[in-house]
């Protein structure tokens, strides 16, 4: 699933000189968590609920000053004194493209500690916005859809297992794999691949194997020229 599949296309935006109270009213009325600040359709910053809330914490920011004020404290104090988006916004805007995966969007949000990402096209123009709540939509996928995708794309296609060799069941996003695979390393590979599918909460692998290829001192490697698996001694 990609960002374009879950993003909101109707974006509530503001401009650099939009006033503080107007932004509060926009957030309250439209039930959004942040407002992209745009200039010629390109996001130049974002004003979040957290940015606006610093105004209510102004007294603490003014009195609790450390001997050496940090960059974060300086930024918070500036935002607490702001009256328009230009001095309140977090800039530059942290953005993402529509073709990025939901996983990539989640990683960027968590790494940059933001609650939403403006979505931009190739020239950098705003085309949508994606929030943390939007990203959670992947976990609303029906269990039957997850099961069908795993059986078709993983068990039958990627792992090349015979029909009925591995049984797949899904309940509330938790996938259970049961049956027998050819090699012990296949159990790890299968579990790892399934865990990356959209909507999967956890994977339980109740799998037996015919050959313990880890105990024989060999590793499986894809033969670069032969198009098949080859077994090579470990170093």
XYZ file of C-alpha atoms in Angstrom:
235
model
C 0.000 0.000 0.000
C 1.298 3.446 -0.913
C 0.828 6.938 0.462
C -1.532 7.843 -2.390
C -3.837 5.017 -1.273
C -4.402 6.440 2.217
C -3.702 10.189 2.005
C -6.328 12.936 2.208
C -6.592 14.931 -1.016
C -8.684 17.764 0.419
C -6.032 19.678 2.343
C -6.769 22.602 4.643
C -3.887 25.023 4.067
C -2.790 28.399 5.377
C -0.396 31.086 4.217
C 2.571 32.656 5.955
C 0.551 35.596 7.288
C -2.504 33.622 8.435
C -3.214 34.733 12.003
C -2.954 32.542 15.093
C -6.643 32.518 15.991
C -7.653 31.734 12.398
C -5.401 28.663 12.448
C -6.897 27.452 15.726
C -10.382 27.782 14.258
C -9.370 25.882 11.099
C -7.970 22.985 13.118
C -11.011 22.890 15.393
C -13.581 23.179 12.607
C -11.997 20.687 10.212
C -10.750 18.167 12.807
C -7.193 18.086 11.451
C -3.934 17.759 13.361
C -1.824 20.159 11.304
C -1.941 22.829 8.601
C 0.549 23.001 5.729
C 1.800 26.527 5.048
C 2.036 27.061 1.299
C 3.629 29.523 -1.074
C 2.717 29.150 -4.769
C 1.201 25.697 -4.039
C 4.443 24.473 -2.456
C 4.609 23.667 1.270
C 7.164 25.833 3.067
C 6.286 24.704 6.577
C 3.700 23.067 8.804
C 1.785 24.380 11.813
C 0.712 21.578 14.166
C -1.553 21.431 17.177
C 1.593 21.153 19.287
C 2.963 24.380 17.828
C -0.256 26.217 18.655
C -0.419 24.744 22.152
C 2.878 26.395 23.091
C 0.943 29.660 23.377
C -0.903 28.209 26.376
C 2.446 27.210 27.921
C 3.947 30.672 27.455
C 4.379 31.427 31.160
C 6.488 28.334 31.806
C 8.658 28.972 28.759
C 9.277 32.522 29.906
C 10.164 31.660 33.521
C 11.940 28.294 33.217
C 15.023 29.430 31.354
C 18.222 27.486 31.782
C 21.532 29.322 32.096
C 22.344 28.206 28.532
C 19.176 28.162 26.442
C 19.004 25.344 23.910
C 17.969 25.618 20.279
C 14.777 23.721 21.097
C 13.906 26.121 23.939
C 14.618 29.072 21.678
C 12.331 27.664 18.984
C 9.554 26.961 21.489
C 9.758 30.466 22.894
C 9.620 31.930 19.382
C 6.519 29.893 18.594
C 4.882 30.852 21.887
C 5.292 34.521 20.909
C 4.075 33.991 17.339
C 0.957 35.672 15.993
C 1.015 34.257 12.454
C 2.042 31.120 10.601
C 5.354 32.524 9.387
C 6.872 32.660 12.875
C 4.946 29.669 14.216
C 5.501 27.029 11.559
C 8.098 24.288 11.582
C 10.207 24.872 8.499
C 11.245 23.475 6.101
C 8.252 21.184 5.700
C 9.000 17.474 5.950
C 7.257 16.038 2.896
C 6.825 12.742 1.075
C 5.844 11.593 -2.411
C 2.621 9.746 -3.312
C 4.492 6.647 -4.489
C 6.270 6.094 -1.165
C 5.084 3.074 0.792
C 3.079 3.364 3.979
C 6.052 1.834 5.789
C 8.378 4.546 4.478
C 5.927 7.236 5.573
C 5.699 5.743 9.055
C 9.480 5.605 9.363
C 9.804 9.247 8.330
C 7.123 10.399 10.762
C 8.689 8.552 13.663
C 12.241 9.586 12.809
C 11.320 13.271 12.449
C 8.745 13.232 15.274
C 5.907 14.684 13.231
C 2.231 13.743 13.155
C 1.632 14.251 9.434
C 3.432 14.710 6.132
C 2.408 16.964 3.242
C 2.365 14.914 0.034
C 3.958 16.578 -2.977
C 4.265 15.776 -6.679
C 7.476 15.842 -8.739
C 7.735 19.661 -8.942
C 7.063 19.893 -5.196
C 3.445 21.064 -5.360
C 1.058 20.035 -2.595
C -1.364 17.285 -3.649
C -2.411 15.806 -0.305
C -1.552 15.135 3.302
C -1.064 11.903 5.243
C -1.418 11.565 9.006
C -0.561 8.852 11.504
C -4.230 7.913 11.590
C -4.206 7.474 7.798
C -1.249 5.096 8.010
C -3.125 2.889 10.452
C -5.664 2.159 7.706
C -3.431 -0.687 6.487
C -4.435 -2.630 9.591
C -8.100 -2.493 8.617
C -7.520 -4.856 5.687
C -9.892 -7.847 5.786
C -8.341 -11.108 6.962
C -9.539 -12.869 3.800
C -7.678 -10.381 1.600
C -4.462 -10.871 3.577
C -4.821 -14.659 3.403
C -5.429 -14.653 -0.359
C -2.410 -12.422 -1.005
C -0.090 -14.579 1.105
C -1.285 -17.828 -0.459
C -0.936 -16.456 -3.983
C 2.157 -14.269 -3.831
C 4.241 -15.939 -1.132
C 3.394 -19.597 -0.713
C 2.696 -20.295 -4.369
C 4.896 -17.784 -6.176
C 7.854 -16.605 -4.088
C 8.530 -19.800 -2.123
C 7.369 -22.157 -4.927
C 5.687 -24.506 -2.472
C 3.271 -27.212 -3.580
C -0.455 -26.687 -3.121
C -1.453 -27.568 0.429
C 2.137 -27.781 1.654
C 1.651 -24.764 3.914
C -1.715 -23.752 5.323
C -2.415 -20.068 5.943
C -4.966 -18.778 8.427
C -5.528 -15.156 9.443
C -7.473 -13.793 12.408
C -7.464 -10.109 13.388
C -4.338 -9.617 11.279
C -2.406 -12.407 13.027
C -1.162 -14.899 10.440
C -0.611 -18.538 11.360
C 1.466 -20.713 9.036
C 1.289 -24.485 9.479
C 2.640 -27.381 7.464
C 6.036 -28.442 6.196
C 8.681 -26.660 4.135
C 11.702 -28.138 2.408
C 14.510 -26.600 4.470
C 14.861 -25.153 7.941
C 15.943 -21.778 6.577
C 12.671 -21.631 4.614
C 10.773 -21.231 7.887
C 12.650 -18.018 8.672
C 12.377 -16.713 5.124
C 8.650 -17.396 4.918
C 7.923 -15.730 8.246
C 10.021 -12.684 7.344
C 8.311 -12.193 3.979
C 4.797 -12.580 5.379
C 5.488 -10.104 8.207
C 6.071 -7.323 5.655
C 2.615 -7.577 4.079
C 0.170 -4.731 4.647
C -2.227 -5.441 7.486
C -0.176 -8.182 9.133
C 0.015 -7.702 12.898
C 2.058 -10.794 13.756
C 3.166 -14.110 12.251
C 3.048 -17.460 14.034
C 5.053 -20.112 12.196
C 4.116 -23.666 13.195
C 6.263 -25.228 10.485
C 8.213 -28.458 10.188
C 11.043 -28.946 7.682
C 12.421 -31.858 5.706
C 16.085 -30.838 5.753
C 17.981 -29.023 8.497
C 20.389 -27.207 6.193
C 21.782 -25.162 9.090
C 23.075 -28.289 10.842
C 24.979 -29.558 7.798
C 27.364 -26.643 7.702
C 26.020 -25.331 4.437
C 24.360 -22.157 3.314
C 21.984 -21.733 0.429
C 22.985 -19.252 -2.218
C 21.326 -18.283 -5.436
C 23.543 -19.374 -8.303
C 24.286 -16.282 -10.330
C 24.469 -18.062 -13.636
C 22.482 -21.254 -13.256
C 19.127 -19.901 -12.156
C 18.863 -22.416 -9.312
C 19.873 -23.033 -5.730
C 23.355 -24.254 -4.883
C 24.724 -25.405 -1.568
C 28.136 -24.084 -0.566
C 30.261 -24.992 2.500
C 30.417 -22.417 5.249
C 33.761 -20.714 5.921
